[in-house]
C-alpha cells in the first residue's frame, strides 16, 4: 500500500472511531431512570451503560428538569487550547455540571482539567468526550507550506 | 532521520501537488489522533489514581471489618452468626455492562443487593454493622476489578495511539515537509535558470542585430 493510501486509510479509520462512540439516540434522564439497565446504543452498535447512582445524583440536582435533560452529556474538547479544556453547550447540562462543580452557571460552560477530573469522578458514565467538529474540518494550512 | 526526504521518481509539479495533499491528510490525522490521545491519557491518569485509592481503602476496610468481626464473635454464638448471614442478604448479583470512552470499550460492573426479611430485634445491632462493613468491602472490590481492567484497556489503547502520533510527528510529517521544501527550491532554481537563459538569449540576439 502506498503511503498516500495508508494515510487515507488511517484517517478514515480514526474518524470512524471518533464518531463511533457517540450515542445513536440519546435518552432523557427520566427515561433512563425507568430502565432496569439504563443504557444507550452507540453508532458502532455498542452499549453504553449508565451507573444508577450517578443517574440518581443527576436527578437530585436537576429535579423536574429530568424530563428534558438528554444523556449522555457531550463535553466537547477544544483543540486550540494548550491544556485540555472541555466545553458544554446545552443549557440543562451546564446547569447540572455547574451545580456539581460548585461554579457559576453559564452557557456555554468551559470545564478545565481539574474540573474535568472531578466531573469524571462524580458522573463519569453520564458524560462523553467528543472531538470538536473543528478538528474534523479539512486542514487548510497546507496552502501556506 | 526526521529530515530525510521521500524518494521521488520525478520532481514534477504534479508530484508537488500530490505531496501537499498528502501532508494535509497527515496533519489532519495527527490532530484527530492527538485529541484522542489527550482524552485517553486523562482517563488513564484518573483510572490510575482511582485504583490506588481503592486498593488503599480496601486494605483499611479489611482491617476494620476483621476487627469488628472478632469483637462481635466474642459475644455472639456461631449458629446465630450463620443464621444471620443466611437471611441478611437475599441475593447479591453483579451486572456486567460496558461504557465507551474515546472509542475504547470499558467494563462497567453494577452490583445489586436484595436484602432479606428478618426481625432486626432478634439479632444484635453490631452483627448488622459487621455485615454492612463486609458488603461495602465487596462493593469496593467489584469497583476495583472494573477500574483495573479499564486501566489495562486504556493503557493498551494509549500505547497504540501514541505510536501513531509519534510516527506522524517525527517521521511522516517532517519527511513530507522536507520533500516539499526541496521541490519548491528545485522549481525556484529552475525558474531562475530559465530567466538567466532568456536574458542571455536576448543579449545574444541584440548583439547579432547590431552587427
XYZ file of C-alpha atoms in Angstrom:
356
model
C 0.000 0.000 0.000
C 1.432 3.391 -0.921
C 1.964 5.988 1.778
C -0.907 8.029 0.347
C -3.344 5.209 0.721
C -2.042 4.276 4.170
C -2.614 7.800 5.427
C -6.103 7.941 3.924
C -6.929 4.569 5.416
C -5.690 5.577 8.873
C -7.547 8.884 8.748
C -10.759 7.205 7.688
C -10.430 4.637 10.470
C -9.676 7.267 13.101
C -12.632 9.396 12.025
C -14.804 6.333 12.281
C -13.529 5.691 15.824
C -14.028 9.337 16.767
C -17.687 9.216 15.812
C -18.388 5.641 16.786
C -18.926 6.166 20.496
C -21.488 8.917 20.043
C -24.953 7.723 21.035
C -27.190 6.803 18.117
C -30.187 8.128 20.032
C -29.931 9.990 23.310
C -32.418 9.420 26.106
C -33.814 11.691 28.774
C -32.886 11.237 32.407
C -36.463 10.215 33.270
C -36.458 7.537 30.583
C -33.166 6.155 31.837
C -34.320 6.091 35.447
C -37.245 3.886 34.455
C -34.977 1.297 32.835
C -33.643 -1.706 34.753
C -30.314 -1.438 32.995
C -30.027 2.192 31.851
C -28.137 2.335 28.594
C -27.924 3.875 25.127
C -26.733 2.396 21.857
C -23.736 3.956 20.188
C -23.276 4.433 16.452
C -20.947 1.447 16.375
C -23.683 -0.717 17.904
C -22.053 -0.996 21.314
C -23.903 -0.493 24.569
C -23.013 2.425 26.792
C -24.364 1.840 30.282
C -25.004 4.455 32.932
C -24.379 3.963 36.615
C -27.661 4.152 38.525
C -26.108 6.037 41.430
C -24.924 8.742 39.025
C -28.379 8.997 37.449
C -29.897 9.431 40.902
C -27.380 12.149 41.692
C -28.271 13.966 38.468
C -31.971 13.646 39.293
C -31.379 15.223 42.707
C -29.635 18.184 41.110
C -31.875 18.905 38.128
C -35.177 17.968 39.813
C -38.143 18.475 37.498
C -35.930 19.193 34.515
C -35.043 15.497 34.407
C -37.545 15.081 31.586
C -35.584 17.466 29.410
C -32.025 16.522 30.289
C -30.597 14.460 27.457
C -27.949 11.887 28.237
C -25.074 11.291 27.690
C -23.821 14.837 28.056
C -21.286 15.755 25.421
C -18.150 17.506 26.587
C -16.539 18.953 23.504
C -12.768 19.208 23.659
C -11.253 22.373 22.286
C -8.209 21.615 20.186
C -6.780 25.123 20.119
C -6.105 25.191 23.845
C -2.747 24.096 25.204
C -4.399 22.352 28.145
C -7.366 20.048 27.811
C -10.399 22.240 28.033
C -13.904 20.983 27.528
C -16.977 22.935 26.647
C -20.588 22.000 27.359
C -23.125 23.772 25.175
C -26.507 22.529 26.385
C -28.412 24.649 28.887
C -29.583 21.871 31.237
C -26.296 20.032 31.104
C -24.437 23.192 32.082
C -26.867 23.641 34.968
C -26.109 20.151 36.245
C -22.368 20.445 35.778
C -22.065 23.875 37.378
C -24.077 22.638 40.370
C -21.876 19.558 40.740
C -18.668 21.544 40.434
C -19.915 24.416 42.552
C -19.207 27.052 39.920
C -21.271 29.844 38.394
C -23.806 28.759 35.809
C -23.045 29.864 32.272
C -23.843 28.603 28.790
C -21.575 27.522 27.153
C -19.672 26.268 30.143
C -15.917 25.838 29.960
C -14.538 22.979 32.025
C -10.848 22.901 32.898
C -8.691 19.798 33.563
C -9.083 19.767 37.362
C -12.828 20.179 36.995
C -12.931 17.527 34.276
C -11.304 15.052 36.649
C -13.843 15.870 39.365
C -16.689 15.608 36.894
C -15.420 12.260 35.722
C -15.344 11.043 39.313
C -18.883 12.232 40.056
C -20.737 11.500 36.808
C -18.198 9.543 34.758
C -20.727 7.470 32.824
C -23.071 10.388 32.130
C -20.519 12.351 30.143
C -18.823 11.574 26.891
C -15.904 13.416 25.386
C -16.337 14.450 21.786
C -13.667 15.721 19.492
C -14.604 19.190 18.335
C -16.036 19.381 14.809
C -13.341 21.981 14.106
C -10.773 19.186 14.118
C -12.722 17.181 11.625
C -12.713 20.006 9.142
C -10.238 19.981 6.310
C -6.869 21.401 7.311
C -6.373 24.416 5.128
C -2.987 25.482 6.380
C -1.134 23.236 3.945
C -1.574 26.054 1.482
C 0.989 28.020 3.487
C 3.706 25.406 3.091
C 16.374 10.793 10.381
C 13.414 13.112 10.616
C 14.772 15.406 7.915
C 15.077 12.599 5.394
C 13.241 13.083 2.148
C 10.926 10.823 0.272
C 12.250 9.115 -2.796
C 10.821 10.825 -5.849
C 10.739 9.329 -9.269
C 10.495 12.750 -10.928
C 10.499 16.185 -9.330
C 7.398 17.422 -11.152
C 4.631 19.876 -10.332
C 2.104 17.035 -10.154
C 4.260 15.295 -7.582
C 4.461 18.571 -5.646
C 0.643 18.923 -5.548
C 0.254 15.293 -4.539
C 2.727 15.738 -1.693
C 0.937 18.819 -0.404
C -2.346 16.910 -0.344
C -0.656 14.066 1.473
C 0.751 16.475 4.033
C -2.720 17.924 4.639
C -4.111 14.439 5.251
C -1.237 13.621 7.590
C -1.769 16.806 9.603
C -5.493 16.219 9.844
C -4.894 12.694 11.059
C -2.339 13.993 13.523
C -4.835 16.439 15.026
C -7.514 13.799 15.400
C -5.111 11.321 16.975
C -3.626 13.927 19.287
C -7.055 14.831 20.635
C -7.925 11.206 21.173
C -4.621 10.667 22.941
C -5.408 13.623 25.176
C -8.721 12.124 26.298
C -7.209 8.708 26.790
C -4.243 9.991 28.788
C -6.538 11.900 31.078
C -8.673 8.816 31.566
C -5.564 6.750 32.242
C -4.330 9.108 34.944
C -7.766 9.258 36.571
C -8.084 5.467 36.492
C -4.626 5.025 37.975
C -5.490 7.342 40.861
C -8.761 5.508 41.390
C -7.014 2.120 41.504
C -4.523 3.335 44.110
C -7.309 4.869 46.191
C -9.472 1.739 46.013
C -6.584 -0.508 46.978
C -5.703 1.623 49.992
C -9.324 1.787 51.098
C -9.759 -1.967 50.662
C -6.766 -2.645 52.918
C -8.140 -0.293 55.528
C -11.620 -1.803 55.320
C -10.347 -5.376 55.580
C -8.577 -4.500 58.825
C -11.640 -2.659 60.123
C -14.087 -5.453 59.240
C -11.843 -8.158 60.710
C -11.530 -6.215 63.944
C -15.306 -5.803 64.137
C -15.841 -9.462 63.352
C -13.508 -10.586 66.131
C -15.205 -8.245 68.554
C -18.700 -9.462 67.656
C -17.765 -13.135 67.637
C -16.727 -12.827 71.292
C -20.367 -12.463 72.392
C -22.435 -13.902 69.532
C -22.882 -17.638 69.182
C -21.570 -19.171 65.930
C -25.006 -20.552 64.937
C -26.589 -17.080 65.341
C -23.836 -15.786 63.156
C -24.525 -18.356 60.460
C -28.273 -17.873 60.662
C -27.939 -14.114 60.299
C -25.563 -14.342 57.356
C -28.050 -16.643 55.588
C -31.030 -14.335 55.934
C -29.383 -10.904 55.842
C -28.983 -10.777 52.050
C -31.468 -12.491 49.766
C -29.448 -12.055 46.635
C -26.282 -10.296 45.537
C -25.695 -10.027 41.821
C -23.283 -8.196 39.583
C -24.464 -6.795 36.258
C -21.715 -6.647 33.671
C -22.150 -3.846 31.170
C -19.900 -1.632 29.155
C -19.145 2.028 28.719
C -17.304 3.674 25.894
C -14.548 6.195 26.481
C -12.924 7.716 23.402
C -13.645 4.652 21.335
C -12.419 2.168 23.954
C -14.927 -0.259 25.336
C -14.521 -0.491 29.106
C -16.343 -2.772 31.520
C -18.946 -1.430 33.901
C -19.885 -3.560 36.884
C -23.013 -2.708 38.823
C -23.917 -4.604 41.971
C -27.474 -5.300 43.016
C -28.301 -6.282 46.564
C -31.706 -7.511 47.635
C -31.987 -7.528 51.406
C -33.609 -10.491 53.110
C -36.534 -10.168 55.513
C -35.687 -10.661 59.157
C -36.566 -9.373 62.586
C -33.875 -6.817 63.481
C -34.643 -7.081 67.179
C -33.719 -10.770 67.172
C -30.070 -10.066 66.431
C -27.505 -7.735 67.995
C -27.108 -4.451 66.125
C -23.347 -4.919 65.856
C -23.931 -8.009 63.761
C -25.699 -5.888 61.164
C -22.851 -3.389 61.259
C -20.312 -6.131 60.556
C -22.335 -7.466 57.655
C -22.685 -3.957 56.218
C -18.943 -3.483 56.566
C -18.304 -6.633 54.527
C -20.933 -5.642 51.990
C -19.159 -2.334 51.422
C -15.891 -4.199 51.099
C -17.281 -6.491 48.398
C -18.725 -3.498 46.548
C -15.353 -1.786 46.632
C -13.604 -4.913 45.381
C -16.040 -5.060 42.445
C -15.291 -1.424 41.674
C -11.561 -2.132 41.884
C -11.896 -5.006 39.417
C -13.723 -2.730 37.000
C -11.153 0.043 37.365
C -8.148 -2.252 36.962
C -9.459 -3.825 33.766
C -10.311 -0.361 32.435
C -6.793 0.817 33.293
C -5.267 -2.029 31.283
C -7.541 -1.425 28.316
C -6.937 2.309 28.252
C -3.199 1.789 28.703
C -3.099 -0.530 25.712
C -5.004 1.996 23.573
C -2.763 4.871 24.706
C 0.276 2.857 23.627
C -1.205 2.266 20.178
C -2.324 5.845 19.602
C 0.949 7.269 20.927
C 2.932 5.188 18.455
C 0.867 6.544 15.589
C 1.135 10.139 16.824
C 4.910 9.810 17.213
C 5.284 8.309 13.748
C 3.328 11.176 12.246
C 5.038 13.838 14.329
C 8.631 12.695 13.951
C 8.697 10.808 10.701
C 5.931 11.255 8.186
C 5.184 14.982 8.524
C 8.861 16.138 8.677
C 9.705 13.971 5.650
C 6.821 15.381 3.669
C 7.776 18.912 4.670
C 11.411 18.362 3.709
C 10.432 16.911 0.338
C 8.016 19.754 -0.387
C 10.700 22.253 0.574
C 13.199 20.519 -1.684
C 10.763 20.533 -4.598
C 9.926 24.198 -4.089
C 13.621 25.114 -4.074
C 14.154 22.986 -7.155
C 11.359 24.795 -9.026
C 12.662 28.186 -7.950
C 16.121 27.234 -9.115
C 14.727 26.060 -12.443
C 12.841 29.341 -12.821
C 15.980 31.371 -12.100
C 17.927 29.340 -14.641
C 15.209 29.946 -17.222
C 15.249 33.643 -16.502
C 19.012 33.882 -16.936
C 18.868 31.775 -20.082
C 16.227 34.098 -21.559
C 18.286 37.153 -20.671
C 21.363 35.610 -22.247
C 19.449 34.772 -25.444
C 18.104 38.311 -25.538
C 21.640 39.721 -25.209
C 22.968 37.466 -27.969
C 20.090 38.368 -30.267
C 20.537 42.096 -29.681
C 24.303 41.773 -30.273
C 23.608 39.940 -33.552
C 21.108 42.587 -34.589
C 23.702 45.342 -34.026
C 26.231 43.521 -36.183
